Tab-separated table of C-alpha atoms in Angstrom:
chain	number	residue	atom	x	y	z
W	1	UNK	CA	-14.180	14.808	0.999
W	2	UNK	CA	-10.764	13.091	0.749
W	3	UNK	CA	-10.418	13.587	-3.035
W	4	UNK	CA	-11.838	17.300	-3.328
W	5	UNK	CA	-9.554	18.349	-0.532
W	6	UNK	CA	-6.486	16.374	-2.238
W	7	UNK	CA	-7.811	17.581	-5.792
W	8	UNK	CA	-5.138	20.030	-6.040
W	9	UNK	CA	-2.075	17.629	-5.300
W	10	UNK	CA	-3.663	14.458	-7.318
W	11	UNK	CA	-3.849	17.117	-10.512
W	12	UNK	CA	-0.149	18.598	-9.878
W	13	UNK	CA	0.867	14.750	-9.522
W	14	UNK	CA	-1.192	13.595	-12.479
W	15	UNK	CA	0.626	15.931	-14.690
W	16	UNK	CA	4.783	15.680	-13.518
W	17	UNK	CA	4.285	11.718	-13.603
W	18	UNK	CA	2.663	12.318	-17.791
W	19	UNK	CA	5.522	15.455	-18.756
W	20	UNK	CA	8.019	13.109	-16.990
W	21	UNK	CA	7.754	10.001	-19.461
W	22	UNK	CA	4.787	10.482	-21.336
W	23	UNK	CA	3.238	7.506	-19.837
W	24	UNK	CA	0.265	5.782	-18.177
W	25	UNK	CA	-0.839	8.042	-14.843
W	26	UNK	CA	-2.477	5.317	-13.079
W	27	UNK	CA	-1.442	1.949	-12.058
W	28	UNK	CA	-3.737	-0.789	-11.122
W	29	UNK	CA	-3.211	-4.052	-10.004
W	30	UNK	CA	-6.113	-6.740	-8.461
W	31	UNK	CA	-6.008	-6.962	-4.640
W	32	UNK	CA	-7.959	-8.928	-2.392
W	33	UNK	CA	-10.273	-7.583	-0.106
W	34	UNK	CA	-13.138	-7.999	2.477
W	35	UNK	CA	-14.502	-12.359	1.816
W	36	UNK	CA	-11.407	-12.203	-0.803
W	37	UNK	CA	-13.241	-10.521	-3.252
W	38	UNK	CA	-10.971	-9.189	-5.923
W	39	UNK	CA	-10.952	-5.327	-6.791
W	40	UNK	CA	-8.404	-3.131	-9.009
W	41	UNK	CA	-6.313	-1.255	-6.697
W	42	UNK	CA	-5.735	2.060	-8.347
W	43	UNK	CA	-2.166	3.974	-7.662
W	44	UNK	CA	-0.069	6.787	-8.774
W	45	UNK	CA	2.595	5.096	-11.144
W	46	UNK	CA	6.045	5.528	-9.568
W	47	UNK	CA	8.135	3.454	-11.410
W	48	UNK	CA	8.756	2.888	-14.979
W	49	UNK	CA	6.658	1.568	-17.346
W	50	UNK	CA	8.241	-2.277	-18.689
W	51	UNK	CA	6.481	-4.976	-20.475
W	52	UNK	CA	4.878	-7.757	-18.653
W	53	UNK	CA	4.899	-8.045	-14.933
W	54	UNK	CA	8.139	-7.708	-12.773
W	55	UNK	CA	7.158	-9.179	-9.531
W	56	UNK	CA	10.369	-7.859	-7.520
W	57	UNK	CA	10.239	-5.220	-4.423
W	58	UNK	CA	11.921	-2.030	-3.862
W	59	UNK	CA	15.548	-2.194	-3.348
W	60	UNK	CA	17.278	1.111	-1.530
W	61	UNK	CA	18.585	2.139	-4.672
W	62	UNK	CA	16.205	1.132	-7.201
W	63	UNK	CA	16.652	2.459	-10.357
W	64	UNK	CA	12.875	1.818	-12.091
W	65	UNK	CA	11.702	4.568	-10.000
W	66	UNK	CA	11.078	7.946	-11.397
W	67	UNK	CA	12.279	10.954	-10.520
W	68	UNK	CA	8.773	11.774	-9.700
W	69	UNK	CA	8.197	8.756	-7.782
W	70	UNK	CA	11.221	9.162	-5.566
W	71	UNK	CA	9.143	12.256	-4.254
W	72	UNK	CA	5.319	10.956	-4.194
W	73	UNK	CA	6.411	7.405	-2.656
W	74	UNK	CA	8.222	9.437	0.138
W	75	UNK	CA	5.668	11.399	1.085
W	76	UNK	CA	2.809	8.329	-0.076
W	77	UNK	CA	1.072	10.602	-2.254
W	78	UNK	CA	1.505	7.534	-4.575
W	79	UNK	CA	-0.850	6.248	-2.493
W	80	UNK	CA	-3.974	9.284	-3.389
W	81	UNK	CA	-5.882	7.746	-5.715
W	82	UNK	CA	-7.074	4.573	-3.404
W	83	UNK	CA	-9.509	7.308	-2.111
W	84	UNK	CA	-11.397	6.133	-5.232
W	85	UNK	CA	-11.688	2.831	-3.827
W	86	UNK	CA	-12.877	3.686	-0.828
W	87	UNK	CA	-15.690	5.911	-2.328
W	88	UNK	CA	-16.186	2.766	-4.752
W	89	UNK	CA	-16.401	1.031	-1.534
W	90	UNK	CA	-13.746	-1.452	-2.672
W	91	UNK	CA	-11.890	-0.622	0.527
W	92	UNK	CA	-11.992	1.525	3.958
W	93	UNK	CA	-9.903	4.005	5.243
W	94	UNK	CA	-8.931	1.708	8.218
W	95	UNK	CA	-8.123	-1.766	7.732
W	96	UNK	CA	-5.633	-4.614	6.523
W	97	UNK	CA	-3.631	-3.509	3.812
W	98	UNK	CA	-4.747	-5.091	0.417
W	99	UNK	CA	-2.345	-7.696	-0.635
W	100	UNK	CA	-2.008	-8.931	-4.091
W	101	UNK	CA	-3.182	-12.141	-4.973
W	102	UNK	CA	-0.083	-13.979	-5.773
W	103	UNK	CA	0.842	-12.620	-2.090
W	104	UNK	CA	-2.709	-13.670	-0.743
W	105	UNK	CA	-2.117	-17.472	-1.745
W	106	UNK	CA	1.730	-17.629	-0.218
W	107	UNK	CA	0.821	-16.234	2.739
W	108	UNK	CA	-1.902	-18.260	3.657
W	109	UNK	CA	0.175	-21.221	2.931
W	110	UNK	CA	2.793	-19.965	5.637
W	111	UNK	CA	0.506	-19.065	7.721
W	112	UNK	CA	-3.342	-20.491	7.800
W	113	UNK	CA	-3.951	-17.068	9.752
W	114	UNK	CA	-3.583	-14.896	7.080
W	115	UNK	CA	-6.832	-15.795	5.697
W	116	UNK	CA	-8.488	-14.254	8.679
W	117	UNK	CA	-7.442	-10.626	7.652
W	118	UNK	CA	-9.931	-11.136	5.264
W	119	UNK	CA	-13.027	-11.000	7.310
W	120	UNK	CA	-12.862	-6.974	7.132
W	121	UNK	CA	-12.934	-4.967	4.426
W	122	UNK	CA	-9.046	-3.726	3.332
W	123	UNK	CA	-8.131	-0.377	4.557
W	124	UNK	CA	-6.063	2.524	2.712
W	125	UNK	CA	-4.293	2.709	6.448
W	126	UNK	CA	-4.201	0.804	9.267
W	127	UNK	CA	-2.181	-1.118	12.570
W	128	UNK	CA	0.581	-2.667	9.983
W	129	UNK	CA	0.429	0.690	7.618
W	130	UNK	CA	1.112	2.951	10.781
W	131	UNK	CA	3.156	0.560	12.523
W	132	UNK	CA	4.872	-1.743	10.245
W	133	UNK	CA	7.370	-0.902	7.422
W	134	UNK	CA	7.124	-1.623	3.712
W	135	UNK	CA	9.760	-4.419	4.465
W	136	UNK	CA	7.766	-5.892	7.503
W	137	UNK	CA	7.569	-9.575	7.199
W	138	UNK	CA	4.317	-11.385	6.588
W	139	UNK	CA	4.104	-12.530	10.120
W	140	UNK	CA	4.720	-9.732	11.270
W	141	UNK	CA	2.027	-7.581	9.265
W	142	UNK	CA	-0.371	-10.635	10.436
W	143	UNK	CA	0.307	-9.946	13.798
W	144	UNK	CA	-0.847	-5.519	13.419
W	145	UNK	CA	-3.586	-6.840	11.632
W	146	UNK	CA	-5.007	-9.090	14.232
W	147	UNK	CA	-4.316	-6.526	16.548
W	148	UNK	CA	-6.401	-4.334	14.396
W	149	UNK	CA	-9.269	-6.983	13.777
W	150	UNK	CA	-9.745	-7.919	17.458
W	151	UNK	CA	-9.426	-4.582	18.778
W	152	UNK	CA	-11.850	-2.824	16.573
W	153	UNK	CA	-13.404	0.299	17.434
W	154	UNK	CA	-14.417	3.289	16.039
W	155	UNK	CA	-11.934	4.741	18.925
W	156	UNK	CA	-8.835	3.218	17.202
W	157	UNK	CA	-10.122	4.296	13.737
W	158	UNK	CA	-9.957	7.888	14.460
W	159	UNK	CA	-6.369	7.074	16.028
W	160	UNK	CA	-5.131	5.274	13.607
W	161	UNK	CA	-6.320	8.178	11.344
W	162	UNK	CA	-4.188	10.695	13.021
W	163	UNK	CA	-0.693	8.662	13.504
W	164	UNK	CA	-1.197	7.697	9.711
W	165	UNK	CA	-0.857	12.316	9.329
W	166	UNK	CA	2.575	11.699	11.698
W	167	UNK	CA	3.619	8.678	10.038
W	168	UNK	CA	3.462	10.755	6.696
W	169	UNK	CA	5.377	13.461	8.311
W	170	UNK	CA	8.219	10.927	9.020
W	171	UNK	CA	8.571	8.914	6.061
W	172	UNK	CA	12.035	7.036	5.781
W	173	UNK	CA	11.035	4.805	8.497
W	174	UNK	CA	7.981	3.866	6.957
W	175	UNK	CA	9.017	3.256	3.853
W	176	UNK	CA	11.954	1.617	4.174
W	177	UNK	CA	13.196	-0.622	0.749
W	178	UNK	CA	14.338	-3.929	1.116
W	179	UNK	CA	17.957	-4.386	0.807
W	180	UNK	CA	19.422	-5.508	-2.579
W	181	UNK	CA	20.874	-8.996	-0.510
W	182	UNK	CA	18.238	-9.881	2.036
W	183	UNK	CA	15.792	-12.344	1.090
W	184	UNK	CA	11.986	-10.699	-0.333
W	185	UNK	CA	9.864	-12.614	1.638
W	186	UNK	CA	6.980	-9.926	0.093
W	187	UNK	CA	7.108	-10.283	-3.384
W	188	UNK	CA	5.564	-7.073	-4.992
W	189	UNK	CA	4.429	-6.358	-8.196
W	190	UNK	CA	5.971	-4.937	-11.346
W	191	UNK	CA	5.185	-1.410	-9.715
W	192	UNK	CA	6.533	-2.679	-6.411
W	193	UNK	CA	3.667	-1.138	-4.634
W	194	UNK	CA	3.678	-0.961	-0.793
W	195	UNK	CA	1.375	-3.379	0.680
């Protein structure tokens, strides 16, 4: 239901991302998900294409991202195509955000906890999504998603479902760049996706 009703904006994005550069549409990157099985995230591309990976976040004034991408990261329209996922069943619509694997290791060597996100499938939104920032810290994105995991209900889904519609409305909170001097405790990839 998500994708046909989105259809229209996925298509309109589709094409300014290819007239804008000429490249790839998609990006994809392997995320971990519900046991830590691995699955290929799929993404609007917002940032340039470069050779190899670049595993460096966002800074506030970035310059790999496109014109385009300045507008669908802002309103997370980037974010669209995960529906696939979901319908793949690769992820939900509510749970922990899927963290790349690189990200997945660290973590859990900081904190043992991390590892416990795990036990639920990934989400497209979520406690840390809704709540958090793109520049949260690990800890503190373990901490939503415990909140999340031990608080489950079907309740909270449909909540969490209807701030994520506000959050959208809001966006420069929510996704917030890191700073070009403080330290990137969330190393993203070569996209810099939002995890």
């Amino acid at each position: 239901l998500g994708l046909l009703v989105t259809s229209p904006i996925l298509l309109i994005t589709a094409a300014a991302i290819k007239l804008e550069d000429g490249g790839d549409v998609f990006y994809r990157q392997r995320r971990a998900t519900v046991a830590g099985r691995v699955f290929q995230i799929l993404k609007f591309r917002s940032m340039r294409q470069e050779v190899g990976d670049i595993h460096a976040s966002v800074t506030g004034d970035d310059d790999r991202i496109t014109r385009v991408g300045r507008v669908i990261r802002k309103f997370r329209i980037d974010e669209l195509p995960q529906l696939w996922n979901v319908l793949k069943g690769d992820m939900s619509i509510v749970g922990p955000r899927p963290e790349m694997l690189e990200n997945v290791e660290k973590y859990t060597e900081q904190l043992p906890q991390f590892a416990y996100r795990l036990r639920v499938k990934a989400g497209l939104t979520g406690f840390a999504q809704v709540y958090g920032r793109y520049n949260s810290t690990p800890k503190d994105k373990l901490i939503l998603d415990l909140l999340y995991i031990e608080n489950y209900s079907i309740w909270l889904d449909i909540k969490l479902i209807f701030r994520t519609f506000l959050v959208l409305l809001t966006p420069e909170k929510s996704t917030e760049a890191f700073s070009a001097e403080e330290p990137r405790e969330d190393q993203e990839d070569g996209e810099a996706a939002r995890s």
